[in-house]
mmCIF file of C-alpha atoms in Angstrom:
data_model
loop_
_atom_site.group_PDB
_atom_site.id
_atom_site.type_symbol
_atom_site.label_atom_id
_atom_site.label_comp_id
_atom_site.label_asym_id
_atom_site.label_seq_id
_atom_site.Cartn_x
_atom_site.Cartn_y
_atom_site.Cartn_z
ATOM 1 C CA UNK A 130 33.151 37.024 -97.754
ATOM 2 C CA UNK A 131 32.259 35.642 -94.359
ATOM 3 C CA UNK A 132 31.128 37.021 -91.020
ATOM 4 C CA UNK A 133 33.441 36.858 -87.996
ATOM 5 C CA UNK A 134 33.602 38.347 -84.507
ATOM 6 C CA UNK A 135 36.853 40.201 -83.779
ATOM 7 C CA UNK A 136 38.538 42.831 -81.622
ATOM 8 C CA UNK A 137 41.205 45.414 -82.433
ATOM 9 C CA UNK A 138 42.150 46.369 -78.881
ATOM 10 C CA UNK A 139 42.300 44.682 -75.499
ATOM 11 C CA UNK A 140 39.417 45.283 -73.153
ATOM 12 C CA UNK A 141 35.964 44.164 -71.945
ATOM 13 C CA UNK A 142 33.474 42.230 -74.023
ATOM 14 C CA UNK A 143 32.231 45.475 -75.574
ATOM 15 C CA UNK A 144 35.385 45.711 -77.738
ATOM 16 C CA UNK A 145 34.041 42.795 -79.791
ATOM 17 C CA UNK A 146 32.740 43.693 -83.239
ATOM 18 C CA UNK A 147 31.108 41.800 -86.070
ATOM 19 C CA UNK A 148 32.578 42.303 -89.534
ATOM 20 C CA UNK A 149 33.414 40.797 -92.917
ATOM 21 C CA UNK A 150 36.549 38.745 -93.590
ATOM 22 C CA UNK A 151 37.691 37.094 -96.786
ATOM 23 C CA UNK A 152 37.591 33.309 -96.666
ATOM 24 C CA UNK A 153 41.097 31.784 -96.483
ATOM 25 C CA UNK A 154 42.446 28.976 -98.641
ATOM 26 C CA UNK A 155 44.030 25.995 -96.891
ATOM 27 C CA UNK A 156 47.796 25.563 -97.148
ATOM 28 C CA UNK A 157 49.706 22.271 -97.117
ATOM 29 C CA UNK A 158 48.320 19.882 -94.467
ATOM 30 C CA UNK A 159 45.436 22.253 -93.730
ATOM 31 C CA UNK A 160 41.671 21.909 -93.909
ATOM 32 C CA UNK A 161 39.093 24.562 -94.702
ATOM 33 C CA UNK A 162 36.191 23.949 -92.324
ATOM 34 C CA UNK A 163 32.706 25.414 -92.409
ATOM 35 C CA UNK A 164 32.046 26.035 -88.714
ATOM 36 C CA UNK A 165 28.697 24.716 -87.496
ATOM 37 C CA UNK A 166 29.194 25.335 -83.759
ATOM 38 C CA UNK A 167 31.844 26.825 -81.469
ATOM 39 C CA UNK A 168 32.405 26.935 -77.715
ATOM 40 C CA UNK A 169 33.814 29.679 -75.514
ATOM 41 C CA UNK A 170 36.515 29.142 -72.888
ATOM 42 C CA UNK A 171 37.894 31.385 -70.131
ATOM 43 C CA UNK A 172 41.150 31.711 -72.082
ATOM 44 C CA UNK A 173 39.176 33.457 -74.838
ATOM 45 C CA UNK A 174 38.142 36.388 -72.658
ATOM 46 C CA UNK A 175 41.450 36.465 -70.767
ATOM 47 C CA UNK A 176 43.309 36.913 -74.074
ATOM 48 C CA UNK A 177 40.878 39.641 -75.018
ATOM 49 C CA UNK A 178 41.308 41.474 -71.705
ATOM 50 C CA UNK A 179 45.111 41.579 -71.725
ATOM 51 C CA UNK A 180 48.071 40.403 -73.862
ATOM 52 C CA UNK A 181 48.612 36.948 -72.341
ATOM 53 C CA UNK A 182 50.041 35.799 -75.676
ATOM 54 C CA UNK A 183 51.295 37.994 -78.531
ATOM 55 C CA UNK A 184 48.428 38.743 -80.872
ATOM 56 C CA UNK A 185 48.078 40.600 -84.145
ATOM 57 C CA UNK A 186 44.984 42.739 -84.518
ATOM 58 C CA UNK A 187 42.321 42.204 -85.596
ATOM 59 C CA UNK A 188 41.942 39.036 -83.518
ATOM 60 C CA UNK A 189 39.105 36.563 -83.974
ATOM 61 C CA UNK A 190 38.636 34.705 -80.664
ATOM 62 C CA UNK A 191 37.761 31.061 -80.116
ATOM 63 C CA UNK A 192 39.570 27.722 -79.853
ATOM 64 C CA UNK A 193 36.848 25.077 -80.025
ATOM 65 C CA UNK A 194 34.710 24.199 -83.014
ATOM 66 C CA UNK A 195 32.829 21.499 -84.860
ATOM 67 C CA UNK A 196 32.098 21.679 -88.553
ATOM 68 C CA UNK A 197 32.339 20.192 -92.022
ATOM 69 C CA UNK A 198 35.425 19.952 -94.234
ATOM 70 C CA UNK A 199 34.794 22.009 -97.384
ATOM 71 C CA UNK A 200 38.336 22.270 -98.725
ATOM 72 C CA UNK A 201 41.818 20.887 -98.150
ATOM 73 C CA UNK A 202 45.402 21.665 -99.040
ATOM 74 C CA UNK A 203 48.053 19.331 -100.377
ATOM 75 C CA UNK A 204 49.312 16.570 -98.121
ATOM 76 C CA UNK A 205 46.028 16.019 -96.303
ATOM 77 C CA UNK A 206 45.509 12.272 -95.832
ATOM 78 C CA UNK A 207 43.049 11.781 -92.965
ATOM 79 C CA UNK A 208 40.010 13.732 -94.140
ATOM 80 C CA UNK A 209 37.903 14.294 -97.249
ATOM 81 C CA UNK A 210 35.424 16.949 -98.346
ATOM 82 C CA UNK A 211 32.187 16.476 -96.411
ATOM 83 C CA UNK A 212 33.740 14.897 -93.309
ATOM 84 C CA UNK A 213 32.399 16.115 -89.975
ATOM 85 C CA UNK A 214 35.238 17.126 -87.651
ATOM 86 C CA UNK A 215 35.835 18.816 -84.321
ATOM 87 C CA UNK A 216 38.846 20.102 -82.448
ATOM 88 C CA UNK A 217 40.777 22.761 -80.587
ATOM 89 C CA UNK A 218 42.460 24.770 -83.343
ATOM 90 C CA UNK A 219 44.892 26.851 -81.276
ATOM 91 C CA UNK A 220 48.385 26.408 -82.680
ATOM 92 C CA UNK A 221 51.377 28.690 -82.119
ATOM 93 C CA UNK A 222 54.249 29.665 -84.392
ATOM 94 C CA UNK A 223 57.905 30.104 -83.394
ATOM 95 C CA UNK A 224 57.172 33.643 -82.167
ATOM 96 C CA UNK A 225 54.493 32.387 -79.799
ATOM 97 C CA UNK A 226 51.680 33.846 -81.898
ATOM 98 C CA UNK A 227 48.579 31.963 -82.956
ATOM 99 C CA UNK A 228 48.966 30.671 -86.515
ATOM 100 C CA UNK A 229 45.366 31.326 -87.465
ATOM 101 C CA UNK A 230 42.332 33.276 -86.398
ATOM 102 C CA UNK A 231 39.788 31.789 -84.036
ATOM 103 C CA UNK A 232 36.584 29.830 -84.367
ATOM 104 C CA UNK A 233 34.038 32.661 -84.125
ATOM 105 C CA UNK A 234 34.011 32.819 -87.920
ATOM 106 C CA UNK A 235 31.941 31.039 -90.537
ATOM 107 C CA UNK A 236 35.004 29.399 -92.122
ATOM 108 C CA UNK A 237 38.393 28.572 -90.610
ATOM 109 C CA UNK A 238 41.613 26.902 -91.712
ATOM 110 C CA UNK A 239 43.196 24.371 -89.374
ATOM 111 C CA UNK A 240 46.041 21.853 -89.430
ATOM 112 C CA UNK A 241 44.555 18.401 -90.010
ATOM 113 C CA UNK A 242 46.571 17.062 -87.047
ATOM 114 C CA UNK A 243 44.517 19.213 -84.658
ATOM 115 C CA UNK A 244 41.085 17.784 -85.442
ATOM 116 C CA UNK A 245 39.302 14.459 -85.152
ATOM 117 C CA UNK A 246 36.267 12.854 -86.739
ATOM 118 C CA UNK A 247 33.094 13.899 -84.931
ATOM 119 C CA UNK A 248 31.336 10.913 -83.336
ATOM 120 C CA UNK A 249 28.056 10.398 -85.176
ATOM 121 C CA UNK A 250 26.011 10.068 -81.992
ATOM 122 C CA UNK A 251 26.708 13.611 -80.790
ATOM 123 C CA UNK A 252 25.580 16.919 -82.271
ATOM 124 C CA UNK A 253 27.795 19.683 -83.613
ATOM 125 C CA UNK A 254 26.979 21.688 -80.477
ATOM 126 C CA UNK A 255 28.041 18.848 -78.187
ATOM 127 C CA UNK A 256 31.208 18.183 -80.179
ATOM 128 C CA UNK A 257 32.224 21.852 -80.122
ATOM 129 C CA UNK A 258 31.893 21.922 -76.334
ATOM 130 C CA UNK A 259 34.543 19.263 -75.789
ATOM 131 C CA UNK A 260 38.033 19.839 -77.264
ATOM 132 C CA UNK A 261 39.946 22.314 -75.071
ATOM 133 C CA UNK A 262 38.173 21.301 -71.861
ATOM 134 C CA UNK A 263 38.543 17.555 -72.323
ATOM 135 C CA UNK A 264 42.157 17.857 -73.542
ATOM 136 C CA UNK A 265 42.940 19.942 -70.450
ATOM 137 C CA UNK A 266 41.240 17.399 -68.187
ATOM 138 C CA UNK A 267 43.089 14.451 -69.732
ATOM 139 C CA UNK A 268 46.455 16.241 -69.649
ATOM 140 C CA UNK A 269 46.153 16.837 -65.903
ATOM 141 C CA UNK A 270 45.650 13.154 -65.148
ATOM 142 C CA UNK A 271 48.555 12.198 -67.429
ATOM 143 C CA UNK A 272 50.986 14.866 -66.197
ATOM 144 C CA UNK A 273 50.425 14.177 -62.501
ATOM 145 C CA UNK A 274 50.534 10.401 -62.903
ATOM 146 C CA UNK A 275 47.080 9.332 -61.763
ATOM 147 C CA UNK A 276 46.817 5.638 -60.850
ATOM 148 C CA UNK A 277 43.755 3.429 -61.113
ATOM 149 C CA UNK A 278 42.070 2.900 -57.757
ATOM 150 C CA UNK A 279 43.108 6.232 -56.255
ATOM 151 C CA UNK A 280 40.637 8.565 -54.565
ATOM 152 C CA UNK A 281 40.086 11.947 -56.238
ATOM 153 C CA UNK A 282 38.981 15.326 -54.913
ATOM 154 C CA UNK A 283 37.806 17.683 -57.690
ATOM 155 C CA UNK A 284 37.555 21.401 -56.956
ATOM 156 C CA UNK A 285 34.938 22.966 -59.235
ATOM 157 C CA UNK A 286 33.005 19.922 -60.401
ATOM 158 C CA UNK A 287 30.296 21.834 -62.276
ATOM 159 C CA UNK A 288 32.427 23.926 -64.657
ATOM 160 C CA UNK A 289 33.456 23.264 -68.237
ATOM 161 C CA UNK A 290 36.597 21.323 -67.243
ATOM 162 C CA UNK A 291 35.350 20.068 -63.878
ATOM 163 C CA UNK A 292 32.374 18.222 -65.345
ATOM 164 C CA UNK A 293 34.761 16.293 -67.583
ATOM 165 C CA UNK A 294 37.301 15.645 -64.798
ATOM 166 C CA UNK A 295 34.560 14.010 -62.719
ATOM 167 C CA UNK A 296 33.418 11.831 -65.625
ATOM 168 C CA UNK A 297 36.936 10.847 -66.682
ATOM 169 C CA UNK A 298 37.975 9.996 -63.122
ATOM 170 C CA UNK A 299 34.971 7.747 -62.620
ATOM 171 C CA UNK A 300 34.418 6.173 -66.023
ATOM 172 C CA UNK A 301 37.807 6.214 -67.796
ATOM 173 C CA UNK A 302 40.609 6.285 -65.230
ATOM 174 C CA UNK A 303 39.053 3.989 -62.623
ATOM 175 C CA UNK A 304 39.049 6.173 -59.510
ATOM 176 C CA UNK A 305 37.794 4.286 -56.468
ATOM 177 C CA UNK A 306 36.027 7.312 -54.983
ATOM 178 C CA UNK A 307 35.314 10.707 -56.562
ATOM 179 C CA UNK A 308 34.448 13.780 -54.505
ATOM 180 C CA UNK A 309 33.678 17.136 -56.125
ATOM 181 C CA UNK A 310 32.801 20.632 -54.944
ATOM 182 C CA UNK A 311 30.065 22.907 -56.265
ATOM 183 C CA UNK A 312 27.396 25.338 -55.063
ATOM 184 C CA UNK A 313 24.017 24.288 -53.668
ATOM 185 C CA UNK A 314 21.960 24.427 -56.913
ATOM 186 C CA UNK A 315 24.440 22.170 -58.727
ATOM 187 C CA UNK A 316 24.794 19.336 -56.191
ATOM 188 C CA UNK A 317 22.430 16.889 -57.904
ATOM 189 C CA UNK A 318 23.859 17.775 -61.311
ATOM 190 C CA UNK A 319 27.410 16.889 -60.207
ATOM 191 C CA UNK A 320 26.181 13.649 -58.631
ATOM 192 C CA UNK A 321 24.641 12.722 -61.977
ATOM 193 C CA UNK A 322 28.081 12.951 -63.592
ATOM 194 C CA UNK A 323 29.381 10.126 -61.418
ATOM 195 C CA UNK A 324 30.625 11.847 -58.269
ATOM 196 C CA UNK A 325 30.308 9.526 -55.275
ATOM 197 C CA UNK A 326 30.146 12.487 -52.936
ATOM 198 C CA UNK A 327 29.548 16.210 -53.450
ATOM 199 C CA UNK A 328 30.760 18.972 -51.133
ATOM 200 C CA UNK A 329 28.682 22.164 -51.151
ATOM 201 C CA UNK A 330 31.349 24.842 -50.791
ATOM 202 C CA UNK A 331 28.790 27.363 -49.558
ATOM 203 C CA UNK A 332 28.245 25.202 -46.471
ATOM 204 C CA UNK A 333 31.528 23.341 -45.913
ATOM 205 C CA UNK A 334 35.090 24.650 -45.642
ATOM 206 C CA UNK A 335 38.101 22.646 -46.806
ATOM 207 C CA UNK A 336 39.398 22.657 -43.217
ATOM 208 C CA UNK A 337 36.243 20.868 -42.072
ATOM 209 C CA UNK A 338 36.810 17.873 -44.380
ATOM 210 C CA UNK A 339 38.450 15.112 -42.337
ATOM 211 C CA UNK A 340 39.183 12.669 -45.169
ATOM 212 C CA UNK A 341 42.440 13.097 -47.116
ATOM 213 C CA UNK A 342 42.629 12.162 -50.789
ATOM 214 C CA UNK A 343 45.171 10.494 -53.099
ATOM 215 C CA UNK A 344 44.765 13.007 -55.924
ATOM 216 C CA UNK A 345 43.647 16.647 -55.916
ATOM 217 C CA UNK A 346 42.395 18.150 -59.180
ATOM 218 C CA UNK A 347 41.721 21.889 -58.850
ATOM 219 C CA UNK A 348 39.934 23.412 -61.849
ATOM 220 C CA UNK A 349 39.422 26.919 -60.427
ATOM 221 C CA UNK A 350 42.898 27.904 -59.176
ATOM 222 C CA UNK A 351 42.210 27.546 -55.449
ATOM 223 C CA UNK A 352 45.092 25.201 -54.547
ATOM 224 C CA UNK A 353 46.394 27.613 -51.912
ATOM 225 C CA UNK A 354 43.289 26.685 -49.908
ATOM 226 C CA UNK A 355 42.165 23.311 -51.246
ATOM 227 C CA UNK A 356 45.547 21.580 -50.721
ATOM 228 C CA UNK A 357 44.526 20.744 -47.132
ATOM 229 C CA UNK A 358 42.292 17.898 -48.379
ATOM 230 C CA UNK A 359 45.218 16.165 -50.136
ATOM 231 C CA UNK A 360 47.448 13.559 -48.535
ATOM 232 C CA UNK A 361 50.999 14.682 -47.797
ATOM 233 C CA UNK A 362 52.492 13.215 -50.985
ATOM 234 C CA UNK A 363 49.377 13.425 -53.150
ATOM 235 C CA UNK A 364 49.691 14.891 -56.659
ATOM 236 C CA UNK A 365 47.972 18.266 -57.033
ATOM 237 C CA UNK A 366 46.820 19.492 -60.445
ATOM 238 C CA UNK A 367 46.090 23.170 -61.075
ATOM 239 C CA UNK A 368 44.823 24.138 -64.537
ATOM 240 C CA UNK A 369 45.333 27.868 -63.944
ATOM 241 C CA UNK A 370 48.597 29.762 -64.404
ATOM 242 C CA UNK A 371 50.523 30.403 -62.294
ATOM 243 C CA UNK A 372 49.664 27.515 -59.939
ATOM 244 C CA UNK A 373 48.462 28.782 -56.581
ATOM 245 C CA UNK A 374 50.430 26.250 -54.495
ATOM 246 C CA UNK A 375 54.125 25.243 -54.728
ATOM 247 C CA UNK A 376 53.269 21.526 -54.900
ATOM 248 C CA UNK A 377 50.783 21.971 -57.708
ATOM 249 C CA UNK A 378 51.487 20.630 -61.185
ATOM 250 C CA UNK A 379 50.474 22.852 -64.077
ATOM 251 C CA UNK A 380 49.837 20.779 -67.182
ATOM 252 C CA UNK A 381 51.061 22.463 -70.353
ATOM 253 C CA UNK A 382 48.538 21.399 -72.962
ATOM 254 C CA UNK A 383 49.705 19.730 -76.154
ATOM 255 C CA UNK A 384 46.900 20.040 -78.691
ATOM 256 C CA UNK A 385 46.306 16.962 -80.835
ATOM 257 C CA UNK A 386 43.413 15.422 -82.708
ATOM 258 C CA UNK A 387 44.757 11.994 -81.743
ATOM 259 C CA UNK A 388 43.814 12.651 -78.110
ATOM 260 C CA UNK A 389 40.237 13.288 -79.186
ATOM 261 C CA UNK A 390 40.202 10.101 -81.268
ATOM 262 C CA UNK A 391 41.146 8.088 -78.154
ATOM 263 C CA UNK A 392 38.024 9.378 -76.425
ATOM 264 C CA UNK A 393 35.721 8.162 -79.196
ATOM 265 C CA UNK A 394 34.706 4.862 -77.485
ATOM 266 C CA UNK A 395 33.719 6.710 -74.307
ATOM 267 C CA UNK A 396 31.676 9.276 -76.233
ATOM 268 C CA UNK A 397 29.976 6.667 -78.402
ATOM 269 C CA UNK A 398 29.137 4.498 -75.380
ATOM 270 C CA UNK A 399 27.734 7.441 -73.443
ATOM 271 C CA UNK A 400 30.210 7.058 -70.575
ATOM 272 C CA UNK A 401 31.560 10.517 -71.410
ATOM 273 C CA UNK A 402 28.934 13.178 -72.030
ATOM 274 C CA UNK A 403 29.273 16.648 -73.489
ATOM 275 C CA UNK A 404 27.521 19.143 -71.230
ATOM 276 C CA UNK A 405 26.193 22.423 -72.594
ATOM 277 C CA UNK A 406 25.227 25.240 -70.256
ATOM 278 C CA UNK A 407 21.400 25.303 -70.098
ATOM 279 C CA UNK A 408 21.253 29.041 -70.879
ATOM 280 C CA UNK A 409 22.452 28.222 -74.385
ATOM 281 C CA UNK A 410 23.265 27.550 -77.087
ATOM 282 C CA UNK A 411 23.685 31.229 -77.927
ATOM 283 C CA UNK A 412 23.186 32.315 -81.522
ATOM 284 C CA UNK A 413 26.028 33.787 -83.562
ATOM 285 C CA UNK A 414 24.516 37.234 -83.062
ATOM 286 C CA UNK A 415 24.529 36.805 -79.278
ATOM 287 C CA UNK A 416 28.277 36.264 -78.819
ATOM 288 C CA UNK A 417 28.676 39.272 -76.506
ATOM 289 C CA UNK A 418 25.858 37.998 -74.284
ATOM 290 C CA UNK A 419 27.486 34.548 -74.279
ATOM 291 C CA UNK A 420 30.758 36.075 -73.068
ATOM 292 C CA UNK A 421 28.860 38.026 -70.411
ATOM 293 C CA UNK A 422 27.447 34.779 -69.027
ATOM 294 C CA UNK A 423 30.786 32.955 -69.217
ATOM 295 C CA UNK A 424 32.561 35.769 -67.380
ATOM 296 C CA UNK A 425 30.152 35.529 -64.417
ATOM 297 C CA UNK A 426 31.728 32.168 -63.564
ATOM 298 C CA UNK A 427 28.262 30.660 -63.125
ATOM 299 C CA UNK A 428 28.062 28.524 -66.259
ATOM 300 C CA UNK A 429 27.031 24.893 -65.700
ATOM 301 C CA UNK A 430 28.818 23.118 -68.523
ATOM 302 C CA UNK A 431 30.131 24.778 -71.679
ATOM 303 C CA UNK A 432 28.914 28.000 -73.287
ATOM 304 C CA UNK A 433 28.226 27.151 -76.932
ATOM 305 C CA UNK A 434 27.551 29.277 -80.026
ATOM 306 C CA UNK A 435 25.018 27.746 -82.452
ATOM 307 C CA UNK A 436 23.834 28.097 -85.156
ATOM 308 C CA UNK A 437 26.292 29.975 -87.352
ATOM 309 C CA UNK A 438 25.058 32.082 -90.304
ATOM 310 C CA UNK A 439 26.427 29.494 -92.736
ATOM 311 C CA UNK A 440 24.563 26.648 -90.992
ATOM 312 C CA UNK A 441 21.801 26.638 -93.611
ATOM 313 C CA UNK A 442 24.218 26.527 -96.532
ATOM 314 C CA UNK A 443 25.177 23.318 -98.346
ATOM 315 C CA UNK A 444 28.574 21.948 -97.352
ATOM 316 C CA UNK A 445 30.681 22.801 -100.368
ATOM 317 C CA UNK A 446 33.795 24.778 -101.133
ATOM 318 C CA UNK A 447 32.762 28.455 -101.126
ATOM 319 C CA UNK A 448 33.522 30.421 -104.279
ATOM 320 C CA UNK A 449 35.718 32.901 -102.378
ATOM 321 C CA UNK A 450 38.223 30.137 -101.609
ATOM 322 C CA UNK A 451 39.141 29.965 -105.291
ATOM 323 C CA UNK A 452 41.136 33.179 -105.067
ATOM 324 C CA UNK A 453 44.748 33.385 -103.947
ATOM 325 C CA UNK A 454 44.088 34.169 -100.306
ATOM 326 C CA UNK A 455 46.120 32.026 -97.911
ATOM 327 C CA UNK A 456 45.953 31.611 -94.160
ATOM 328 C CA UNK A 457 49.241 33.495 -93.853
ATOM 329 C CA UNK A 458 47.573 36.543 -95.463
ATOM 330 C CA UNK A 459 44.479 36.185 -93.291
ATOM 331 C CA UNK A 460 43.057 38.464 -91.831
ATOM 332 C CA UNK A 461 42.152 40.590 -94.804
ATOM 333 C CA UNK A 462 40.140 43.740 -95.321
ATOM 334 C CA UNK A 463 37.255 44.274 -92.920
ATOM 335 C CA UNK A 464 33.972 45.985 -93.519
ATOM 336 C CA UNK A 465 32.408 48.308 -90.969
ATOM 337 C CA UNK A 466 30.984 46.279 -88.068
ATOM 338 C CA UNK A 467 27.266 46.087 -87.494
ATOM 339 C CA UNK A 468 26.302 48.676 -84.862
ATOM 340 C CA UNK A 469 23.211 46.696 -83.889
ATOM 341 C CA UNK A 470 25.052 43.481 -83.084
ATOM 342 C CA UNK A 471 27.923 45.332 -81.423
ATOM 343 C CA UNK A 472 25.508 46.810 -78.914
ATOM 344 C CA UNK A 473 24.268 43.468 -77.610
ATOM 345 C CA UNK A 474 24.511 43.365 -73.799
#
């Protein structure tokens, strides 16, 4: 058995429970991964609050993880037992439902195409903080056709995606000038990421900014207001759905481990840094508190869960995986949740 956080109804963070799940066996082209760290994203609590996507209950939330391969199905060619991997595991079937449960579990199964080898110079916590946010950031630049040498205005430069947009614009895509918005306490932090100029939104309105920019990247869904800083024909990226301005491009994310592999040189060189919110990491028992912090919108970087209960265990195939459980049968029988952990505020 393994421990996992789950919910059986839509609602606030208090619907989350901690219970026992059977450990799944990997199918063809799948890996069984012992999760060492996971990260939370806004989509995780939005899915919990309302049925954005079809979901079977119980639902284990979480997209991002880093861990160690402890089992694999037939057809796996890229990874071996003991490999350290990371990735965004969300994958949908023909009905639009997630194929597997989320990453707030000690063990998960995942298609090998969705993960990449963890760079050795970053920790499990740092690796877990990257996948969904960095894939979203990269997709926006690709979808809207960013060109080297353009000027960029980033709305929300201190958030989980915004911190990566600033770094990618400056260090990977060759922006000539990067401007980002944030609140007063985060100005120096955003400058440290590579922003040439930082706009404190508590002191300056969009209408007061005279300069117009070649590329607008809005990470908080404020295009209906921020569009005034963009040139007339400038691409506008909005990572929220639906986009808040008719000119905005919404990038539909295609999840792939290959995209993460392409970022390896930038991570290994230190040009791209994983940024964990300083209030964390949160322990596995503090998941509800971690969601509380994420839902305030005040996180500076990614909210990460570490360590997991299985962190102290040797990386080997768990005995439960020898039974005939498959990921298609998962989830299985649950035990009663722990009332102590469920009450965490």
